[in-house]
Coordinates of C-alpha atoms and ligand atoms in Angstrom, one line a residue:
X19 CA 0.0 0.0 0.0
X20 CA 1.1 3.4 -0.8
X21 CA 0.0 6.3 1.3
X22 CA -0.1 10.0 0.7
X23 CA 0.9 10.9 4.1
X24 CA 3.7 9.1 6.1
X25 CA 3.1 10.7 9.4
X26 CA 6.2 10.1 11.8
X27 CA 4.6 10.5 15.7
X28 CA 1.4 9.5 16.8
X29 CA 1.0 13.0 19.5
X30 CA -1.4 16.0 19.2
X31 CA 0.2 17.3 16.1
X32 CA 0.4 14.2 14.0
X33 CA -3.4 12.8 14.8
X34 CA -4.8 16.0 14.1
X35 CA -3.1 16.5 10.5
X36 CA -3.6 12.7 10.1
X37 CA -7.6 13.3 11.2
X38 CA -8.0 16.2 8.7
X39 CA -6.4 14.2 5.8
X40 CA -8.0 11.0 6.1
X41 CA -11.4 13.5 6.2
X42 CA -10.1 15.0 2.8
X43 CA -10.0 11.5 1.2
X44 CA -6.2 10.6 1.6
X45 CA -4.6 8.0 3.0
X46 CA -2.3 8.4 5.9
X47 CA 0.3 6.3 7.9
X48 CA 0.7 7.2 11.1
X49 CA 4.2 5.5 13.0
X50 CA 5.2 6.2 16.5
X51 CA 8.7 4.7 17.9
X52 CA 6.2 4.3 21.1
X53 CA 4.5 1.7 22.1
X54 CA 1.1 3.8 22.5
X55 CA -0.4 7.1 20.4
X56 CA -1.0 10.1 21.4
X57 CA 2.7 11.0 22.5
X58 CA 2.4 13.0 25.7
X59 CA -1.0 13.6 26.1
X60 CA -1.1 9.7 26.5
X61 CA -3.3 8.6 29.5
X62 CA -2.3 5.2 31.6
X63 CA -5.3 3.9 33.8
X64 CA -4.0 2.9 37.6
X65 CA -6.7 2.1 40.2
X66 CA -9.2 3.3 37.9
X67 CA -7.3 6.8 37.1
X68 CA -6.5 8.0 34.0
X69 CA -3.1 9.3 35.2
X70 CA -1.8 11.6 32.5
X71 CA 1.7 10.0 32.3
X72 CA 4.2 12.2 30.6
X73 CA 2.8 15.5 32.7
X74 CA -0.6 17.4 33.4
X75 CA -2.1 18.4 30.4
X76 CA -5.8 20.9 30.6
X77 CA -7.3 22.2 27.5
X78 CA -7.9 25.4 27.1
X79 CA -8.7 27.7 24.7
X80 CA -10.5 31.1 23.2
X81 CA -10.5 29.7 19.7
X82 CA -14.0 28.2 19.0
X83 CA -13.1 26.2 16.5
X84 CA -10.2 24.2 18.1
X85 CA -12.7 23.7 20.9
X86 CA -15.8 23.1 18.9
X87 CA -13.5 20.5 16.5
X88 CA -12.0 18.9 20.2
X89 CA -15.5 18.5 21.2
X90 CA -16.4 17.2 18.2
X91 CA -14.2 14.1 18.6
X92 CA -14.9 13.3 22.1
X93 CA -16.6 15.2 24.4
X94 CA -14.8 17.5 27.0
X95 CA -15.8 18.5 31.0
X96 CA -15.8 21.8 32.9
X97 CA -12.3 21.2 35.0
X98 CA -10.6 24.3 35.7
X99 CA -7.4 24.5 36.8
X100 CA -6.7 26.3 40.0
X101 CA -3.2 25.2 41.4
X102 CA -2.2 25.9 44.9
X103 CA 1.5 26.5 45.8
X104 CA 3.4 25.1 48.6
X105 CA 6.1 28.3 49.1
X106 CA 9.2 28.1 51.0
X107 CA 7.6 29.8 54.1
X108 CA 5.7 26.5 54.0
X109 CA 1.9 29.0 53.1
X110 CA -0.1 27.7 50.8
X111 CA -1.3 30.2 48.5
X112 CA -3.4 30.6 45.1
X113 CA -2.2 30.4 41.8
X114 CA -2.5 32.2 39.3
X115 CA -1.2 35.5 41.2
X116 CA -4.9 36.9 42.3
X117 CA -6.9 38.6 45.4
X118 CA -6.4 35.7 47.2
X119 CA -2.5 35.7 46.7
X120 CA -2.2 39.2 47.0
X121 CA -4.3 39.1 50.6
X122 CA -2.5 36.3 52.1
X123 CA 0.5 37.6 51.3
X124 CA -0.1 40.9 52.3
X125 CA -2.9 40.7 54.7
X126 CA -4.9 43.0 52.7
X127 CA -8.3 43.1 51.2
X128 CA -9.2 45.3 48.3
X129 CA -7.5 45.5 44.6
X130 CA -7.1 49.4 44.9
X131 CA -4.7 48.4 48.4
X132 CA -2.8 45.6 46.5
X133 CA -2.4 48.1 43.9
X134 CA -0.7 50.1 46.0
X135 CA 1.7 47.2 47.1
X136 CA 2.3 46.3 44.0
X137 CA 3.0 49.9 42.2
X138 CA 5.7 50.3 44.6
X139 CA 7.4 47.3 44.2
X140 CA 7.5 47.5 40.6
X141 CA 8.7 50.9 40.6
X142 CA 11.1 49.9 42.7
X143 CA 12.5 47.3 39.3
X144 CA 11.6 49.9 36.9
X145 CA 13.6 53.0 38.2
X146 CA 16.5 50.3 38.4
X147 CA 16.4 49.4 34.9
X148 CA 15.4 53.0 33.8
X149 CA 18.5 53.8 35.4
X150 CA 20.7 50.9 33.4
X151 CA 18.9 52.0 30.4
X152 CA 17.1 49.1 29.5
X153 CA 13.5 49.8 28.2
X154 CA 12.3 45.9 28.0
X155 CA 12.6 43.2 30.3
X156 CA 16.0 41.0 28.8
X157 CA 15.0 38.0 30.6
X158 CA 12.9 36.2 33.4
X159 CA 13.9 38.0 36.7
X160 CA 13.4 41.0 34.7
X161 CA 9.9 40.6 33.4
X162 CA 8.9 38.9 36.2
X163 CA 9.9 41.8 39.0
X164 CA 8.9 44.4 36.9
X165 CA 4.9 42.8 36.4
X166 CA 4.7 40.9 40.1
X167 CA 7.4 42.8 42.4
X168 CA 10.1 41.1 44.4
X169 CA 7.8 39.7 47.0
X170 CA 6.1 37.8 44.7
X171 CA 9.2 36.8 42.5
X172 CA 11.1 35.6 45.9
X173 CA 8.3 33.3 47.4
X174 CA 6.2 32.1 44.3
X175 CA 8.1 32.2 41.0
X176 CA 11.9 32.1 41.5
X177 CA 12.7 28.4 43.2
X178 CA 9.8 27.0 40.7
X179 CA 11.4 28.3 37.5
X180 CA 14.9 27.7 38.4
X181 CA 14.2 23.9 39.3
X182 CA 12.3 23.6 36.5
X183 CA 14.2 25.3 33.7
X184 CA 17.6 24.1 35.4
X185 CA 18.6 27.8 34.8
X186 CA 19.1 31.0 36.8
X187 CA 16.0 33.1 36.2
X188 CA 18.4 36.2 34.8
X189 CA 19.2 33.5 32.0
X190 CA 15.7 32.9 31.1
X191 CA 13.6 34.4 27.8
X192 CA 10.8 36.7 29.3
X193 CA 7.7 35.4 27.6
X194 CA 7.9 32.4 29.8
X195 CA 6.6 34.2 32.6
X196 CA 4.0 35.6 30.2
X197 CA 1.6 32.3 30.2
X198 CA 1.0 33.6 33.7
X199 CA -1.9 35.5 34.2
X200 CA -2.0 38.4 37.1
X201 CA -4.9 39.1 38.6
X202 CA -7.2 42.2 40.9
X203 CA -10.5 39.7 41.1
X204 CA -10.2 36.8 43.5
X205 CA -10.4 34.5 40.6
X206 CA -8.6 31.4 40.7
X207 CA -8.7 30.3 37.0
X208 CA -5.5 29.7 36.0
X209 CA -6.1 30.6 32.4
X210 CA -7.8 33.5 30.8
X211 CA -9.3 31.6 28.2
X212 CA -13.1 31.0 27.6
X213 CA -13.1 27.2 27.0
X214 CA -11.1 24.6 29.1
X215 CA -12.0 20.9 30.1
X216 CA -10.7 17.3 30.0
X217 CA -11.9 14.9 27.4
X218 CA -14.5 12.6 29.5
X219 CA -13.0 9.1 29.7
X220 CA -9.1 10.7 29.4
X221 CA -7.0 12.1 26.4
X222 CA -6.7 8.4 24.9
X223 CA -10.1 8.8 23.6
X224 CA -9.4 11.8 21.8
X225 CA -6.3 10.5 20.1
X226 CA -8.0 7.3 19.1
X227 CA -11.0 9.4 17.7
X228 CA -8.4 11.6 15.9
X229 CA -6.5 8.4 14.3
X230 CA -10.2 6.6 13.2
X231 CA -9.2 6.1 9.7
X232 CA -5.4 6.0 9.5
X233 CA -3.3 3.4 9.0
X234 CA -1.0 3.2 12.5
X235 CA 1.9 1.3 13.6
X236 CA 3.3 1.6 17.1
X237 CA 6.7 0.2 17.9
X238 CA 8.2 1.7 14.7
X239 CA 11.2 4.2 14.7
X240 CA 11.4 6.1 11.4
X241 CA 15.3 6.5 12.2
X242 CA 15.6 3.0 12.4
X243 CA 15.0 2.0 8.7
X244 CA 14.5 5.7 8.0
X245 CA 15.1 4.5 3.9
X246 CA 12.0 2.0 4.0
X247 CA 10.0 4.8 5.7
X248 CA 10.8 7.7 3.2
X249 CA 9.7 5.3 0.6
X250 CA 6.0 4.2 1.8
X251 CA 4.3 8.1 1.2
X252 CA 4.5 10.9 -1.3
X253 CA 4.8 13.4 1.7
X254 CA 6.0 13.2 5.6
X255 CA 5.0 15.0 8.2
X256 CA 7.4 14.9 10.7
X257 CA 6.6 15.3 14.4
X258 CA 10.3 14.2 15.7
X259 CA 13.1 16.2 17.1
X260 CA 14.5 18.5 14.0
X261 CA 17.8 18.1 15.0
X262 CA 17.5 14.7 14.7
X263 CA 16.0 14.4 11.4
X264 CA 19.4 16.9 9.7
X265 CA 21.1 14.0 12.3
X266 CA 22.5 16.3 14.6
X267 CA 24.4 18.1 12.1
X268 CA 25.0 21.8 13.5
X269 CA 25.2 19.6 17.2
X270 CA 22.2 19.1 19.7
X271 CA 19.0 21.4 20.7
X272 CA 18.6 20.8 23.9
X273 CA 15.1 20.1 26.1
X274 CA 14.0 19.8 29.6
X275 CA 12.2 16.9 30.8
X276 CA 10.1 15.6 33.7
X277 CA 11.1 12.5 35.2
X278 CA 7.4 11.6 37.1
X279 CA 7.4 9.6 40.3
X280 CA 3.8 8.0 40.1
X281 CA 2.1 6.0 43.5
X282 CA -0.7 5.0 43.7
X283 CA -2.3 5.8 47.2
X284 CA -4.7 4.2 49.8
X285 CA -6.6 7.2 50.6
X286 CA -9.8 9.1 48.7
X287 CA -8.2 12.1 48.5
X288 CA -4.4 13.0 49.2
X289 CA -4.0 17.0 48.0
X290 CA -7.9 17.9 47.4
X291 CA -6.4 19.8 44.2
X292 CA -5.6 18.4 40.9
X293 CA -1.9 20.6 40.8
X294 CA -0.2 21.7 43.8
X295 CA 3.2 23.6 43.2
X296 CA 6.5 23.6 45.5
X297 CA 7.9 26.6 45.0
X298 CA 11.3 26.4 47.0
X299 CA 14.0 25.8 45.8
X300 CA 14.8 22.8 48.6
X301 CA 11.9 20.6 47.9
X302 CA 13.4 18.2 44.7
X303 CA 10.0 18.3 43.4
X304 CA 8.3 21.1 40.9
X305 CA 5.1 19.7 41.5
X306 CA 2.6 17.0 42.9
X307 CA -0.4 15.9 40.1
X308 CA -3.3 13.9 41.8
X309 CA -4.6 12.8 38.8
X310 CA -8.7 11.8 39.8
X311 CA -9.5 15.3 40.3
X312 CA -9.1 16.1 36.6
X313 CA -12.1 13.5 36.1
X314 CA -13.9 13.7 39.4
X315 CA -15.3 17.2 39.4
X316 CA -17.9 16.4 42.4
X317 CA -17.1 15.7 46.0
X318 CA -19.3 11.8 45.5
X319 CA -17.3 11.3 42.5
X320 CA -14.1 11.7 44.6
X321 CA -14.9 10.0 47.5
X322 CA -16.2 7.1 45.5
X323 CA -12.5 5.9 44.3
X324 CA -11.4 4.9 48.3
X325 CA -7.9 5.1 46.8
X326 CA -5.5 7.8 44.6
X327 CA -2.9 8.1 42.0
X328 CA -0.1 10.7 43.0
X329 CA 2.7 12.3 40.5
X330 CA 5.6 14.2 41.8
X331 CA 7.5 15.8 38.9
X332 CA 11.2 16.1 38.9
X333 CA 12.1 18.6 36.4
X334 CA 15.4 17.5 34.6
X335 CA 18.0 17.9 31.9
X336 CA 17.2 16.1 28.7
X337 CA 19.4 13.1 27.9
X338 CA 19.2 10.0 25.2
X339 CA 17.0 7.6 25.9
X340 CA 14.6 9.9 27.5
X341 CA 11.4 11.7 26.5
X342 CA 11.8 15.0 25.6
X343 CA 9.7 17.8 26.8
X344 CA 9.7 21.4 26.8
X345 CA 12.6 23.0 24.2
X346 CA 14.8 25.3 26.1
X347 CA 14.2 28.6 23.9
X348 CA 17.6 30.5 25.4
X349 CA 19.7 32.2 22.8
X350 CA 21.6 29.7 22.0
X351 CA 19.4 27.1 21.4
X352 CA 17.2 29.6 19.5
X353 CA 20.2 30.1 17.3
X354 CA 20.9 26.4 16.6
X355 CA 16.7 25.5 15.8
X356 CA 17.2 28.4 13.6
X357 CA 19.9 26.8 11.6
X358 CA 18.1 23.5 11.4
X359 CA 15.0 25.8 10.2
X360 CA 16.5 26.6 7.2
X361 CA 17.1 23.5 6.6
X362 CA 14.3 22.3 7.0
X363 CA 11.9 25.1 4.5
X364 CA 14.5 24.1 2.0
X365 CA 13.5 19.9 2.2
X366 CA 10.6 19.5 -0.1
X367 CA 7.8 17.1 0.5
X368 CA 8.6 17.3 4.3
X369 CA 6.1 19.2 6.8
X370 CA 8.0 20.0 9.9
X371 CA 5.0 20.1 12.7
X372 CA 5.3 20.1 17.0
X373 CA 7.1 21.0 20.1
X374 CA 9.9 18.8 19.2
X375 CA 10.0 19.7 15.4
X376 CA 9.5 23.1 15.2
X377 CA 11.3 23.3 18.6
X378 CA 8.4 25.7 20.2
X379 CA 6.6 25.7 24.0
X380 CA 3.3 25.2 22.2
X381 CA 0.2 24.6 24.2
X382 CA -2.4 22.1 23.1
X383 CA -4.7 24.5 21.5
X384 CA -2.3 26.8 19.4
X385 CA -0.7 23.8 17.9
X386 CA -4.5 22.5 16.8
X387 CA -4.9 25.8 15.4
X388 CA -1.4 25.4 13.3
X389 CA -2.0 22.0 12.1
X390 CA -5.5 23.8 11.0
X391 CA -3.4 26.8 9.2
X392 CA -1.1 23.9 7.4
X393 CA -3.6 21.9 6.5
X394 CA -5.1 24.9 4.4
X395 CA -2.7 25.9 2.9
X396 CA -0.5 23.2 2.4
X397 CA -3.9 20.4 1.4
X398 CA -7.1 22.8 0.5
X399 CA -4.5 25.8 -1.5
X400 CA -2.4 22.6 -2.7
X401 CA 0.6 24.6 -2.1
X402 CA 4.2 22.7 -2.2
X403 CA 5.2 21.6 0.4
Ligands
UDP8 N1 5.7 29.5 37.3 C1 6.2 29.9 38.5 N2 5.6 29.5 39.7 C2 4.6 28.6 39.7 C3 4.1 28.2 38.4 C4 4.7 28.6 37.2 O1 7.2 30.7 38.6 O2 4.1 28.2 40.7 C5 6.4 30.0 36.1 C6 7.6 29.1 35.7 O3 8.6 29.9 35.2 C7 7.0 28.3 34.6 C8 6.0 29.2 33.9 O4 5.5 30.0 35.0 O5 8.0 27.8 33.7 C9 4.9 28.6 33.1 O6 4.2 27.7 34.0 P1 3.1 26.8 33.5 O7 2.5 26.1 34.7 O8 2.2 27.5 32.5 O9 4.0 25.6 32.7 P2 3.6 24.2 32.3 O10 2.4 23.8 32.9 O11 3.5 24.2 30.8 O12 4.8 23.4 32.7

């Protein structure tokens, strides 16, 4: 059989291109070197959890489309994502940084009197980096002091980022901090968006809905008989690391990645939150999922499960053999992906698509949204690809 589409990775990006093709009459191959689909929004059921095994993942979105073509496939609940953090003072407090934050922090009550606290603490960064001559935020400490203020920074944001990026935050691109909303209502919602949820019955039913009608082989490393691969489709899309597919030519990108410690616990309810963050730097830990509250949105539904599955996430340095996870868009790496870029607009027939292949932080719902924009012009405009 030959296929129009040889689609190397089975994750978000690859099912949904594979899902739109197969829908425009073409035939796809879909190969994973995994033994599942769905790359990291793969779900693994443990005492009757769907424990969301390669790290947390919530949809959400503003883009009625995505959501509307998500919901199509399977369909989604109301979960919300409030986390709590655990800060080095060892106070819990509420994420994102909101009215509730700002009065337990400051023992205040009204936005116009954290407005206050907060105007003078950023004027505090601000008249220092007036005074250095720098009119933008240059990295992570920056941006973050001059939106949140040091107090802020110190207890909620600085051990977090540095254990999880494995870098000092003055080394750190700004718009990292940006995903973060801040907040004068006592709103817990973590994002801004209008539409979030998890697909009811876990993620693997969404991936399976998106691959109805492909051809898929699991098991199967394109860079293992790359030759035979290149030779069953007219066109690729791959999902894979880009510096892997030009193999490693300019040398390595390098990625951060989450080594999970999973348990599975003899108690209804160990956190009562689906996320709760450890913000100091001493606790090894970024972060502690209890995966049934992503599914059990009611107190019965919770309490009816007498037992739990717990993740702690260790944030790490990416190495062979491991998953990777989030690129590490610091100048240098930005400078190496951009080399491998050009390589890659100049290999025809080949869609580069993903976190790992276009070497980009991209949420769930903004890489939907691409694999929509590709698919129009690259299928419906029959542009070359
Ligand atoms: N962050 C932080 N403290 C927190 C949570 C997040 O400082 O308690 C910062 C941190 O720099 C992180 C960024 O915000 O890298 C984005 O966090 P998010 O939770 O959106 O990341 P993800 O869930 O994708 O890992």
């Amino acid at each position: 059989m030959h296929y129009d589409f040889l689609i190397v990775g089975s994750g978000l990006f690859g099912a949904v291109f594979a899902h739109l093709v197969t829908k425009s009459g073409k035939k796809c191959l879909v190969i994973d070197k995994r033994n599942h689909t769905g790359g990291n929004i793969h779900c693994r059921e443990m005492a009757g959890i769907n424990v969301h095994e390669y790290g947390a993942h919530i949809f959400h979105t503003s883009d009625r489309e995505v959501w509307d073509f998500v919901n199509g496939i399977v369909p989604f609940n109301r979960f919300t994502n409030s986390p709590i953090a655990k800060a080095p003072n060892g106070k819990l407090y509420n994420l994102p940084f909101n009215m509730n934050t700002f009065s337990r922090l400051w023992n205040i009550e009204t936005p116009v009197q954290a407005e206050e606290v907060l105007k003078s603490q950023r004027e505090e960064v601000l008249a220092k980096l007036d005074a250095e001559g720098v009119t933008e935020p240059r990295n992570l400490e920056e941006q973050a002091l001059s939106l949140i203020g040091r107090d802020v920074y110190e207890l909620l944001i600085k051990g977090y980022t540095e254990k999880q990026w494995g870098r000092k935050c003055n080394e750190l691109p700004a718009f990292i901090i940006r995903r973060l909303p801040v907040r004068l209502t006592y709103d817990n919602n973590y994002f801004n968006d209008d539409f979030q949820g998890i697909p009811i019955g876990g993620y693997n039913r969404l991936t399976a809905g998106l691959l109805e009608g492909s051809d898929v082989i699991t098991g199967a490393d394109f860079f293992n008989d790359r030759e035979h691969w290149e030779s069953v489709a007219d066109k690729i899309v791959f999902t894979g690391k880009i510096d892997e597919y030009f193999d490693y030519r300019f040398g390595k990108l390098e990625y951060r990645t989450v080594r999970f410690e999973t348990e599975v616990i003899d108690t209804p309810n160990y956190q009562g939150n689906a996320v709760v963050n450890y913000t100091s730097a001493e606790v090894p830990y970024t972060r502690i999922i209890e995966h049934k509250h992503f599914e059990s949105l009611s107190q019965q539904a919770v309490y009816n499960n007498p037992r739990t599955v717990i993740s702690r996430e260790y944030s790490t340095e990416w190495q062979e053999g491991m998953e990777p996870f989030y690129p590490v868009n610091d100048e240098r790496n930005q400078a190496l992906y951009a080399k491998y870029k050009e390589l890659a607009d100049a290999t025809p027939g080949v869609i580069f698509g993903g976190r790992l292949a276009e070497y980009k932080y991209y949420d769930m719902a903004p890489l939907i949204r691409r694999v929509f924009d590709l698919f129009n012009t690259v299928i419906l405009e029959k542009s070359s690809i």
